[in-house]
mmCIF file of C-alpha atoms in Angstrom:
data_model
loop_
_atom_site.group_PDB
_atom_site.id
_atom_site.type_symbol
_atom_site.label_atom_id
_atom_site.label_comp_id
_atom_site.label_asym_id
_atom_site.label_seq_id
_atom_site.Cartn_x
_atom_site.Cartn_y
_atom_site.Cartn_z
ATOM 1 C CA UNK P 66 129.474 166.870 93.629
ATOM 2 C CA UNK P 67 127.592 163.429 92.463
ATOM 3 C CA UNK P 68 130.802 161.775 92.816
ATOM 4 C CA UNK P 69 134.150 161.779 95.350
ATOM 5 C CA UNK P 70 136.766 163.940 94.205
ATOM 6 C CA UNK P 71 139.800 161.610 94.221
ATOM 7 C CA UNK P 72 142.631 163.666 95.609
ATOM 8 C CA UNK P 73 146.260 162.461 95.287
ATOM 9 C CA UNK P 74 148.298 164.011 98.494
ATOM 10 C CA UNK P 75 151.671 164.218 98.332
ATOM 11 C CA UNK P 76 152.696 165.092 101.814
ATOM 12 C CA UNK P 77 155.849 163.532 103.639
ATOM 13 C CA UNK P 78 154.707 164.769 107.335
ATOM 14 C CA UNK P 79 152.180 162.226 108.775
ATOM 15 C CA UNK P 80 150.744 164.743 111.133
ATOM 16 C CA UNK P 81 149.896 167.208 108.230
ATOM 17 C CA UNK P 82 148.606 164.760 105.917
ATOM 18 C CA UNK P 83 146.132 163.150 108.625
ATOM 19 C CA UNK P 84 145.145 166.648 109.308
ATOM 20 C CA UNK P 85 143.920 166.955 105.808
ATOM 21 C CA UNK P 86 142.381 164.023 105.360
ATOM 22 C CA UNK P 87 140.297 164.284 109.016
ATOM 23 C CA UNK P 88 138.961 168.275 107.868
ATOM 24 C CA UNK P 89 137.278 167.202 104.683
ATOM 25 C CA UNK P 90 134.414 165.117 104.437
ATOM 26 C CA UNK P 91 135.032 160.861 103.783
ATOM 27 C CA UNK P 92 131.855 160.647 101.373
ATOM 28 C CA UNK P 93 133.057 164.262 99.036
ATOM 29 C CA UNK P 94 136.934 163.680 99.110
ATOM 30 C CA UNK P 95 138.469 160.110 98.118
ATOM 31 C CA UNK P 96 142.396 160.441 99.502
ATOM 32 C CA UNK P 97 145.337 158.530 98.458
ATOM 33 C CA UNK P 98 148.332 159.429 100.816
ATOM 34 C CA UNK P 99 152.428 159.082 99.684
ATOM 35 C CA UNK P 100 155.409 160.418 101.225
ATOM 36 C CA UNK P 101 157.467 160.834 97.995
ATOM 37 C CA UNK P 102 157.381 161.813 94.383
ATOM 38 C CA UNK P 103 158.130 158.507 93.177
ATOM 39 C CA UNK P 104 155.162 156.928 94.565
ATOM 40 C CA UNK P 105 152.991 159.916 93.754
ATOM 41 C CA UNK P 106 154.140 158.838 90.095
ATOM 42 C CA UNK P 107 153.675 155.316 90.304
ATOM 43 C CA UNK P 108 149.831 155.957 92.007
ATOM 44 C CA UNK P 109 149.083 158.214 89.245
ATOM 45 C CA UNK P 110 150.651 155.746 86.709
ATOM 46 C CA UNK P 111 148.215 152.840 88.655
ATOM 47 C CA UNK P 112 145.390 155.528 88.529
ATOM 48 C CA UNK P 113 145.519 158.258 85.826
ATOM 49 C CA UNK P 114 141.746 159.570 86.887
ATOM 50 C CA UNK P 115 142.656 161.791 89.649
ATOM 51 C CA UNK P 116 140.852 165.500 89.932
ATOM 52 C CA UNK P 117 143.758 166.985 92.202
ATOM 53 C CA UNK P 118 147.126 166.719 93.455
ATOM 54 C CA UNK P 119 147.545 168.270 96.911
ATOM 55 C CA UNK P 120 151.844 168.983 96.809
ATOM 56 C CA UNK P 121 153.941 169.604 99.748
ATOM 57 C CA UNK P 122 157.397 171.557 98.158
ATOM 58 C CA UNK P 123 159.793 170.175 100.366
ATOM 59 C CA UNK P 124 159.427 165.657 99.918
ATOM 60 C CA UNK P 125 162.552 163.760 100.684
ATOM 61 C CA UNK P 126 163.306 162.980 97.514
ATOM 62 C CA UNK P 127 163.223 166.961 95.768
ATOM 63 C CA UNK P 128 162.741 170.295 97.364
ATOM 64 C CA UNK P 129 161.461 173.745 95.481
ATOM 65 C CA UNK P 130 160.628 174.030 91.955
ATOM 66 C CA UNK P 131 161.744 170.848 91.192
ATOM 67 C CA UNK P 132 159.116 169.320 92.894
ATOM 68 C CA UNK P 133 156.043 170.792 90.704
ATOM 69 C CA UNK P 134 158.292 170.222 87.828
ATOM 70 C CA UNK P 135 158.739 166.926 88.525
ATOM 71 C CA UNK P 136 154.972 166.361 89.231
ATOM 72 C CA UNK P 137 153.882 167.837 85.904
ATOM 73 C CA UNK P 138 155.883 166.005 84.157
ATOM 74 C CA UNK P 139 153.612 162.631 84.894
ATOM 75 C CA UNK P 140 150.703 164.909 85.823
ATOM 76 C CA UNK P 141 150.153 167.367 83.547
ATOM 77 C CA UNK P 142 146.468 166.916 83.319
ATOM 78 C CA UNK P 143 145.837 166.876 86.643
ATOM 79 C CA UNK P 144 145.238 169.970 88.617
ATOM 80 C CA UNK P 145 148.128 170.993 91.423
ATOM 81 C CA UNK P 146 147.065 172.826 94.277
ATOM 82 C CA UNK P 147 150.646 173.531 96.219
ATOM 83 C CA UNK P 148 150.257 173.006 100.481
ATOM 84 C CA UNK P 149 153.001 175.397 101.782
ATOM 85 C CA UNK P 150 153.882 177.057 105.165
ATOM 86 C CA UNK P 151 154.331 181.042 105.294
ATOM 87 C CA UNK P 152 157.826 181.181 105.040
ATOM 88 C CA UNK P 153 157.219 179.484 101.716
ATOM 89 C CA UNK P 154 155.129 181.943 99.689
ATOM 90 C CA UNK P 155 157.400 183.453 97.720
ATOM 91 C CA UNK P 156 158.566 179.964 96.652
ATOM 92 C CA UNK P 157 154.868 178.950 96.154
ATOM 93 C CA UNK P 158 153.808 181.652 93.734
ATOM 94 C CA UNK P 159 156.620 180.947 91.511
ATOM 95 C CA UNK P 160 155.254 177.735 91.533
ATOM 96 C CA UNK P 161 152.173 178.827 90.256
ATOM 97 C CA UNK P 162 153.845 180.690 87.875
ATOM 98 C CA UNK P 163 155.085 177.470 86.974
ATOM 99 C CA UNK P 164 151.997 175.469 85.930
ATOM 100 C CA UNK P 165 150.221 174.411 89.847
ATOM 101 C CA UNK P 166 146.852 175.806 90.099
ATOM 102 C CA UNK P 167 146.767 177.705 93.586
ATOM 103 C CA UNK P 168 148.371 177.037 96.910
ATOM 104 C CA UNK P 169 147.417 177.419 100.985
ATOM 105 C CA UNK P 170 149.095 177.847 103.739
ATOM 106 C CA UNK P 171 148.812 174.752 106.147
ATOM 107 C CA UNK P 172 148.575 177.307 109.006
ATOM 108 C CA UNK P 173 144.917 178.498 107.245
ATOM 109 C CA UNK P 174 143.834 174.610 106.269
ATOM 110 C CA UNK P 175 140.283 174.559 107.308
ATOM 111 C CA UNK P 176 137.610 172.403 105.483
ATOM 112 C CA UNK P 177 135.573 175.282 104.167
ATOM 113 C CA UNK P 178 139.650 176.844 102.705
ATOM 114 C CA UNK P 179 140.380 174.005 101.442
ATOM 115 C CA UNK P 180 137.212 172.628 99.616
ATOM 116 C CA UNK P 181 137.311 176.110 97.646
ATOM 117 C CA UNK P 182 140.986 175.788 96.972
ATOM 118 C CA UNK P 183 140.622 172.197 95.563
ATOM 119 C CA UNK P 184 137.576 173.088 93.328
ATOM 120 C CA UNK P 185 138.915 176.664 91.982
ATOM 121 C CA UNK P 186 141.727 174.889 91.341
ATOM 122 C CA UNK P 187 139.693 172.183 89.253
ATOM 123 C CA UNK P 188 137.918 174.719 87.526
ATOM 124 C CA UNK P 189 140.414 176.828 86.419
ATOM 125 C CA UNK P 190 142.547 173.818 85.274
ATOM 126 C CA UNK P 191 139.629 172.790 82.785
ATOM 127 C CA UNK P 192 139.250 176.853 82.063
ATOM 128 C CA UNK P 193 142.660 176.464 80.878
ATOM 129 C CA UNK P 194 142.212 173.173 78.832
ATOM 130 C CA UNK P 195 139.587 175.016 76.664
ATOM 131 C CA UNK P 196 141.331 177.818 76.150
ATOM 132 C CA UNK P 197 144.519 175.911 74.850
ATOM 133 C CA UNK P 198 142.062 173.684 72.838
ATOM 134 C CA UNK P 199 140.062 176.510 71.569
ATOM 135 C CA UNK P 200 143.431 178.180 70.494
ATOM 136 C CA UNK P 201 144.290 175.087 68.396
ATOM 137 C CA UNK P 202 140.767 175.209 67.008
ATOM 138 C CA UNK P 203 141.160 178.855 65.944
ATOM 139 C CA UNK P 204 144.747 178.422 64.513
ATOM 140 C CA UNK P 205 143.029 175.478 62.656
ATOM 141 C CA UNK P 206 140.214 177.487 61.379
ATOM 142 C CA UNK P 207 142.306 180.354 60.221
ATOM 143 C CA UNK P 208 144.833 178.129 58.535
ATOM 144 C CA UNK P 209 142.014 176.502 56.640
ATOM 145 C CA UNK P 210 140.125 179.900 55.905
ATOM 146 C CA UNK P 211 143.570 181.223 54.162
ATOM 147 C CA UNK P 212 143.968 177.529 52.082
ATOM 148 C CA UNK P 213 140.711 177.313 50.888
ATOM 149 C CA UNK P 214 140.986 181.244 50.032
ATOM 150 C CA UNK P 215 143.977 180.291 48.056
ATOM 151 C CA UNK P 216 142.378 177.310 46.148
ATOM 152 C CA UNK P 217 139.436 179.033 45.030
ATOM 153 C CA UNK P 218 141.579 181.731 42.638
ATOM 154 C CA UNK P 219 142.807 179.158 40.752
ATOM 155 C CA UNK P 220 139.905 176.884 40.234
ATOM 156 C CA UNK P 221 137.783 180.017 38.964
ATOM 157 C CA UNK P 222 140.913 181.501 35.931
ATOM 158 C CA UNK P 223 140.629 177.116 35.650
ATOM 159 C CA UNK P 224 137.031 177.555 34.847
ATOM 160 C CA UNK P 225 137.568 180.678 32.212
ATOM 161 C CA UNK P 226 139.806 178.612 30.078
ATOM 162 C CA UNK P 227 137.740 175.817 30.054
ATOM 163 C CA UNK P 228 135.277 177.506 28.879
ATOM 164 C CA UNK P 229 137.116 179.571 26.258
ATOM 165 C CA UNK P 230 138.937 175.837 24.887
ATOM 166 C CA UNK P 231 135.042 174.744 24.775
ATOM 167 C CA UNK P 232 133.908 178.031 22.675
ATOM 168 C CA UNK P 233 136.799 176.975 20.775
ATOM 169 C CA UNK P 234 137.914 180.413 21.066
ATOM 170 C CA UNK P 235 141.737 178.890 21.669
ATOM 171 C CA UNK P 236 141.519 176.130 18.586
ATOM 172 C CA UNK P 237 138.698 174.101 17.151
ATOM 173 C CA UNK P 238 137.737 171.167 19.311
ATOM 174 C CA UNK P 239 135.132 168.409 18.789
ATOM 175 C CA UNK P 240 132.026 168.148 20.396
ATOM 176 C CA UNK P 241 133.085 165.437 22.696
ATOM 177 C CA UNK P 242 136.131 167.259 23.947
ATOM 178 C CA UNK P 243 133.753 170.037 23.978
ATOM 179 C CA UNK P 244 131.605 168.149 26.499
ATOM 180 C CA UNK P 245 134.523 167.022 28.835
ATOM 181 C CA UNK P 246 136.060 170.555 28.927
ATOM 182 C CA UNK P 247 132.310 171.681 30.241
ATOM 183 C CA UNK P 248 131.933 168.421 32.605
ATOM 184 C CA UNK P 249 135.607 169.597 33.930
ATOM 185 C CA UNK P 250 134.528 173.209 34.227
ATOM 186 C CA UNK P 251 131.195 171.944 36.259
ATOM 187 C CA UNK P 252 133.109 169.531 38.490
ATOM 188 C CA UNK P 253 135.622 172.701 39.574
ATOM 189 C CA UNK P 254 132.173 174.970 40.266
ATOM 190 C CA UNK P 255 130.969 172.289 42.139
ATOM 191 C CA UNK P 256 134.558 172.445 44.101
ATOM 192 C CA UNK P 257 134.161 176.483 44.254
ATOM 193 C CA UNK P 258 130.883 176.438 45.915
ATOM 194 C CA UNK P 259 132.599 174.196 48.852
ATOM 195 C CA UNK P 260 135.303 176.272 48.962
ATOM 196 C CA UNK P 261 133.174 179.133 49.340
ATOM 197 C CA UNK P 262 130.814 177.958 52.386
ATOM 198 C CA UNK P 263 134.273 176.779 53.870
ATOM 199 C CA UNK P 264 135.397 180.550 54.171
ATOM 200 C CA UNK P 265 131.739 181.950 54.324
ATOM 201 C CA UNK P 266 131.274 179.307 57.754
ATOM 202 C CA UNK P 267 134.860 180.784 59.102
ATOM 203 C CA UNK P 268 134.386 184.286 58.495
ATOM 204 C CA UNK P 269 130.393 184.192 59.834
ATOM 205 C CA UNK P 270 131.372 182.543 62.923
ATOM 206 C CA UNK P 271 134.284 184.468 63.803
ATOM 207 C CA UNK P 272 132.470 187.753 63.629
ATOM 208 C CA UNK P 273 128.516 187.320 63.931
ATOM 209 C CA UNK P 274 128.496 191.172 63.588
ATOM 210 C CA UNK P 275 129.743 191.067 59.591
ATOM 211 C CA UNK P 276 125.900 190.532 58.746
ATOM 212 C CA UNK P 277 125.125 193.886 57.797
ATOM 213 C CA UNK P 278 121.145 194.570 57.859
ATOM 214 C CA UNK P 279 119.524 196.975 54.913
ATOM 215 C CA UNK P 280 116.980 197.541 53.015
ATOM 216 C CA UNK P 281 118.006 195.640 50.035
ATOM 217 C CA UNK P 282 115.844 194.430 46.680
ATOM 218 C CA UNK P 283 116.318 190.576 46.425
ATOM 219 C CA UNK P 284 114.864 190.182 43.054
ATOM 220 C CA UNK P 285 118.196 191.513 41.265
ATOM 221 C CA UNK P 286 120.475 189.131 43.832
ATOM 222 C CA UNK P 287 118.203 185.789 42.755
ATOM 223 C CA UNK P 288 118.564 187.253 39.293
ATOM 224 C CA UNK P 289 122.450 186.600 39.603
ATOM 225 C CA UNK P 290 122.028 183.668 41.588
ATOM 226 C CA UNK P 291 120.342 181.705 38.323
ATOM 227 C CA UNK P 292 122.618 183.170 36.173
ATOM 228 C CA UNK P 293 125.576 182.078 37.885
ATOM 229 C CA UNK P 294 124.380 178.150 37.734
ATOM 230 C CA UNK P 295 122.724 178.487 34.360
ATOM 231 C CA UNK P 296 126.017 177.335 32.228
ATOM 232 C CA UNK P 297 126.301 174.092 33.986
ATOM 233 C CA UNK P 298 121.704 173.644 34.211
ATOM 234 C CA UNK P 299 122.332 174.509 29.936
ATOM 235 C CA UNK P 300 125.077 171.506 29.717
ATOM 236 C CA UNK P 301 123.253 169.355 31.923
ATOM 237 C CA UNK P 302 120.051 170.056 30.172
ATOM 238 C CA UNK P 303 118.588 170.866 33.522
ATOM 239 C CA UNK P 304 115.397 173.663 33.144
ATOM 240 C CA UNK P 305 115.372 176.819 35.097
ATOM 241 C CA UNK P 306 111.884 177.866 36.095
ATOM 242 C CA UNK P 307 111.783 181.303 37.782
ATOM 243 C CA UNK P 308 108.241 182.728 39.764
ATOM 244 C CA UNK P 309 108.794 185.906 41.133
ATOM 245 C CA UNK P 310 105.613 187.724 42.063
ATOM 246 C CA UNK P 311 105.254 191.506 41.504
ATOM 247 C CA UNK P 312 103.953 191.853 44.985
ATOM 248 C CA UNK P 313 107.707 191.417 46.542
ATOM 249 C CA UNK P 314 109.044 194.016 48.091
ATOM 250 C CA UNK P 315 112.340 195.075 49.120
ATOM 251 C CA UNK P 316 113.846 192.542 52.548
ATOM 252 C CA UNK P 317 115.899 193.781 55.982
ATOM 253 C CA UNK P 318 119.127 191.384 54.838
ATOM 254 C CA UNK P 319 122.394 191.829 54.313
ATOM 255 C CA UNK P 320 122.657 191.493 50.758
ATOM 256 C CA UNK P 321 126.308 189.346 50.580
ATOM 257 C CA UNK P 322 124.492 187.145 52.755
ATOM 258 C CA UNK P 323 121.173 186.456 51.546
ATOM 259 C CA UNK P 324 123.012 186.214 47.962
ATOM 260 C CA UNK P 325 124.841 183.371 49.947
ATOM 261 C CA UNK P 326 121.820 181.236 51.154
ATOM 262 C CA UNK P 327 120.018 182.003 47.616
ATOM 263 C CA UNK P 328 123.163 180.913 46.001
ATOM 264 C CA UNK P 329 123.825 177.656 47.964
ATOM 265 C CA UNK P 330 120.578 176.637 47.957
ATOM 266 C CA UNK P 331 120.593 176.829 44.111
ATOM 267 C CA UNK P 332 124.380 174.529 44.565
ATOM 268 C CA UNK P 333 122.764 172.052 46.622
ATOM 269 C CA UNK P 334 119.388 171.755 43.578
ATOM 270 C CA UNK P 335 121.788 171.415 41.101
ATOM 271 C CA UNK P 336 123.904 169.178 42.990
ATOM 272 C CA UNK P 337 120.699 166.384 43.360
ATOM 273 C CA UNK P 338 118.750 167.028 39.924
ATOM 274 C CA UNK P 339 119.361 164.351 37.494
ATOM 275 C CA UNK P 340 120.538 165.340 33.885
ATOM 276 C CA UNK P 341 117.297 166.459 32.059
ATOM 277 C CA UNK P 342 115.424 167.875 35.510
ATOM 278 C CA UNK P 343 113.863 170.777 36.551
ATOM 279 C CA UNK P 344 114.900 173.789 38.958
ATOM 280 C CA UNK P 345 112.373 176.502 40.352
ATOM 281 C CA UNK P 346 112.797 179.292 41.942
ATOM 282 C CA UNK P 347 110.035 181.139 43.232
ATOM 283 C CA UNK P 348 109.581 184.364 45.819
ATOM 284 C CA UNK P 349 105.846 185.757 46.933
ATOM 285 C CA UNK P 350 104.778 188.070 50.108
ATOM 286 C CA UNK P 351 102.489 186.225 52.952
ATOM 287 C CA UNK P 352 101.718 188.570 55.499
ATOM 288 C CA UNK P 353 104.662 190.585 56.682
ATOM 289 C CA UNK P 354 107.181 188.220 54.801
ATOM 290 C CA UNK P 355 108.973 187.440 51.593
ATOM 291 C CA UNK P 356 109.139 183.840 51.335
ATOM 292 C CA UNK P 357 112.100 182.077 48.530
ATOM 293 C CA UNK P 358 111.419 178.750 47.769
ATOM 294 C CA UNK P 359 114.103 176.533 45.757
ATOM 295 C CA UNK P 360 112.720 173.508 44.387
ATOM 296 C CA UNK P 361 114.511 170.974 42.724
ATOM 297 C CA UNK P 362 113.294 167.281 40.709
ATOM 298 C CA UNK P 363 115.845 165.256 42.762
ATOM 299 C CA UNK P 364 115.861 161.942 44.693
ATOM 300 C CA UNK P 365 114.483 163.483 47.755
ATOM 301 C CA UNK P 366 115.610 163.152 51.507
ATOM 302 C CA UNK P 367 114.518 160.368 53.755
ATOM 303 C CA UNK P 368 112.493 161.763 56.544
ATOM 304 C CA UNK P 369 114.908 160.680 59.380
ATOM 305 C CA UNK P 370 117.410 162.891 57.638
ATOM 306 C CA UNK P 371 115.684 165.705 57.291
ATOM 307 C CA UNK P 372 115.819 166.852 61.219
ATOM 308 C CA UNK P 373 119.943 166.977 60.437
ATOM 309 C CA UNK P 374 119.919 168.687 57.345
ATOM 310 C CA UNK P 375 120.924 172.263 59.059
ATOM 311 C CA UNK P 376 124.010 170.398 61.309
ATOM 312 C CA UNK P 377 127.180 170.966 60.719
ATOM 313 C CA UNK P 378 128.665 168.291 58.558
ATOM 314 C CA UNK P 379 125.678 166.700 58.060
ATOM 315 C CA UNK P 380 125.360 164.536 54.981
ATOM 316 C CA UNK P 381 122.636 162.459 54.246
ATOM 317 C CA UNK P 382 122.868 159.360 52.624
ATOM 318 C CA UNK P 383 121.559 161.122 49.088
ATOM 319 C CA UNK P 384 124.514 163.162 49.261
ATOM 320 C CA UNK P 385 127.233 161.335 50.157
ATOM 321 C CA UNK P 386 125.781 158.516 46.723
ATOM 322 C CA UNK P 387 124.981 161.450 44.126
ATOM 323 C CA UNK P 388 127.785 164.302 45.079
ATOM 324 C CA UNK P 389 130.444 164.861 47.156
ATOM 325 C CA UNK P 390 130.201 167.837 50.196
ATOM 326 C CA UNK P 391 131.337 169.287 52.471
ATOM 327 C CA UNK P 392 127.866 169.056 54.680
ATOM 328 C CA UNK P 393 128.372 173.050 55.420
ATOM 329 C CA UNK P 394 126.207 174.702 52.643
ATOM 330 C CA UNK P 395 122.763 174.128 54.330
ATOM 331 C CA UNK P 396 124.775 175.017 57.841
ATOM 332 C CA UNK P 397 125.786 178.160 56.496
ATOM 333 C CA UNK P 398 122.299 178.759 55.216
ATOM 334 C CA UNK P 399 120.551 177.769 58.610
ATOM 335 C CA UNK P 400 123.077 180.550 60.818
ATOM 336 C CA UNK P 401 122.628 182.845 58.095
ATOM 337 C CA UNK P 402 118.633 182.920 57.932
ATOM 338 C CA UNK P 403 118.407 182.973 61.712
ATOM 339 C CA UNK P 404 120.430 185.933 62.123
ATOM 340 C CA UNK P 405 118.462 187.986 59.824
ATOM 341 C CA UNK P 406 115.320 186.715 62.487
ATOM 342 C CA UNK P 407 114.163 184.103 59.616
ATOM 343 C CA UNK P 408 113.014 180.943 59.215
ATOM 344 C CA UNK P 409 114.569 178.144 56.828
ATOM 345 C CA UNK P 410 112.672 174.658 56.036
ATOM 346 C CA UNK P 411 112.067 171.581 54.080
ATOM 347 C CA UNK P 412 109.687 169.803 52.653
ATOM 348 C CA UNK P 413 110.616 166.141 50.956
ATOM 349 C CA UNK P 414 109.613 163.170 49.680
ATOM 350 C CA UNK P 415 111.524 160.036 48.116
ATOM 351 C CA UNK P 416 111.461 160.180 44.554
ATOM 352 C CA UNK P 417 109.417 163.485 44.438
ATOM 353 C CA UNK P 418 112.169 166.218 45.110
ATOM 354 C CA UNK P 419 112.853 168.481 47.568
ATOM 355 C CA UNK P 420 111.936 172.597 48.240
ATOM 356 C CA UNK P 421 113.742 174.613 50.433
ATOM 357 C CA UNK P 422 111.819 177.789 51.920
ATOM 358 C CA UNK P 423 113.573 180.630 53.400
ATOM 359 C CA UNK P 424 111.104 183.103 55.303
ATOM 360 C CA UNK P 425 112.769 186.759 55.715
ATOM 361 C CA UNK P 426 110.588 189.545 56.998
ATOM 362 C CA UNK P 427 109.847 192.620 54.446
ATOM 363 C CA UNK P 428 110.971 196.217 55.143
ATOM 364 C CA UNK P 429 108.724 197.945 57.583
ATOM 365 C CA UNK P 430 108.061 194.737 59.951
ATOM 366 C CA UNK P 431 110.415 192.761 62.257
ATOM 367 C CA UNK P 432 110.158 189.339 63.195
ATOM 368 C CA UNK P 433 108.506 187.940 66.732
#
């Protein structure tokens, strides 16, 4: 231990609690001896940084289950560790049952007993802190999983009558209200592809194993990929260059997934290029690899931001100006490419763009 474990003992016989205090060693244990529960509670109200309560079950002021009761009440946090004669064990192990950590009989108290009692008792107090918090965390993530599943349905039947009112297939409209329909139906795209890492991020993490690997062609997937963003890149008057070399081959990938990284890479270009820009997409074998490269005429990202592209959350300064994010898409795309044994990178420079290159190895060779 680097530092003294402060130990509250709550112990109304002197004799018992000097015993304790004389087995374990001044400069590891820190002690702070009362007699009663209400002191106990006013030295943990004085000092709320305690690792350990030591409890006796029977104090002058309550007796039995009360006592541990009592204790968490004002202690919850703090890790109970019951001290308790034999004709007490039945009593102690409902007290366990109750919320106290462990317990040992004063007839066994020996240094070496009790310095493993105090830190099992430690450690399986925190072991119980993460798995409450880490329930809360999953109840969070599925409740979030099954809204953002529930908002995307909408937004894309939004999106299909947008479009129709704009094709004035539902009425003539002019050009203008043409244009707004469109800018409305981009805007809600924009929110589907956040939407969409949001419950791609969820369901990835939750089961690593959903990554499926195959022998799959990824010329047809980019294919779709363009497609999908070329409505908004028309309106926007953004070009969409594609070089795809005949040498490709066919990729071990899952194919939902690599259409994923393809297709939020292509979000995140069309997210940053100006009105007017350019897009490219481009795909060529080097060595035993298929490297996809997604370029875009952007602002470009500073170089200290570059290093925190792939975190979770992470939004430069670019993107939090030009578009908002939820700072999950290039995430999603880092966990992604490294469990198909890939590589993901980029290359930028302010006021020159940025490319993103993902590296996947080709069928017939496997990655160092």
């Amino acid at each position: 231990m680097s530092e003294a474990t402060s130990v509250l003992l709550i112990e109304d016989s002197l004799a018992d609690a000097n015993y304790v205090q004389k087995i374990l060693p001044k400069q590891l244990y820190k002690f702070v001896h009362v007699d009663r529960l209400e002191k106990a509670r006013e030295a943990v109200q004085s000092n709320p940084a305690f690792d350990v309560i030591l409890l006796d079950l029977s104090l002058p002021d309550e007796t039995g289950l009360a006592t541990i009761t009592a204790t968490m009440s004002w202690a919850n946090s703090v890790p109970i560790v019951i001290l308790t004669g034999l004709a007490d064990e039945e009593l102690s192990i409902q007290a366990v049952k109750s919320g106290a950590q462990d317990y040992i009989f004063k007839q066994d108290l020996s240094a070496p007993n009790l310095a493993r009692t105090i830190r099992y008792a430690i450690e399986r107090k925190q072991h119980d802190k993460d798995a409450k918090r880490l329930a809360v965390l999953e109840k969070h993530e599925e409740f979030m999983a099954t809204l953002t599943h529930d908002l995307k349905n909408p937004l894309i039947g939004n999106n299909l009558i947008l479009e129709l009112m704009a094709e004035q297939v539902m009425g003539v409209v002019s050009q203008e209200q043409a244009n707004l329909l469109l800018s409305l139906r981009d805007s809600n795209a924009l929110l589907i592809s956040m939407i969409q890492s949001l419950i791609d991020v969820y369901r990835f993490e939750k089961d690593v194993d959903a990554v499926k690997m195959e022998s799959i062609d990824p010329l047809p997937i980019i294919d779709k990929c363009v497609k999908s963003i070329a409505p908004i890149a028309t309106h926007r008057q953004i070009r969409l260059c594609t070089d795809l070399s005949d040498q490709v081959s066919n990729i071990v990938a899952d194919a939902a997934a690599f259409r994923r990284v393809m297709q939020n890479l292509l979000d995140n270009a069309l997210k940053f290029t100006p009105d007017g820009g350019v897009i490219s997409v481009g795909a060529q074998a080097v060595d035993d690899s298929i490297v996809f490269e997604v370029k875009d005429s952007g602002p470009g990202i500073p170089q200290d931001e570059q290093d925190r592209l792939f975190e979770r959350f992470a939004q430069g300064r670019n993107g939090k100006k030009f578009t908002p994010g939820t700072g999950l898409g290039l995430y999603l795309c880092k966990q992604l490419v490294s469990a198909h044994s890939g590589e993901i990178s980029c290359i930028s420079d302010i006021g020159r763009g940025t490319t993103f290159a993902v590296k996947l190895p080709q069928v017939g060779f496997s990655a160092n």
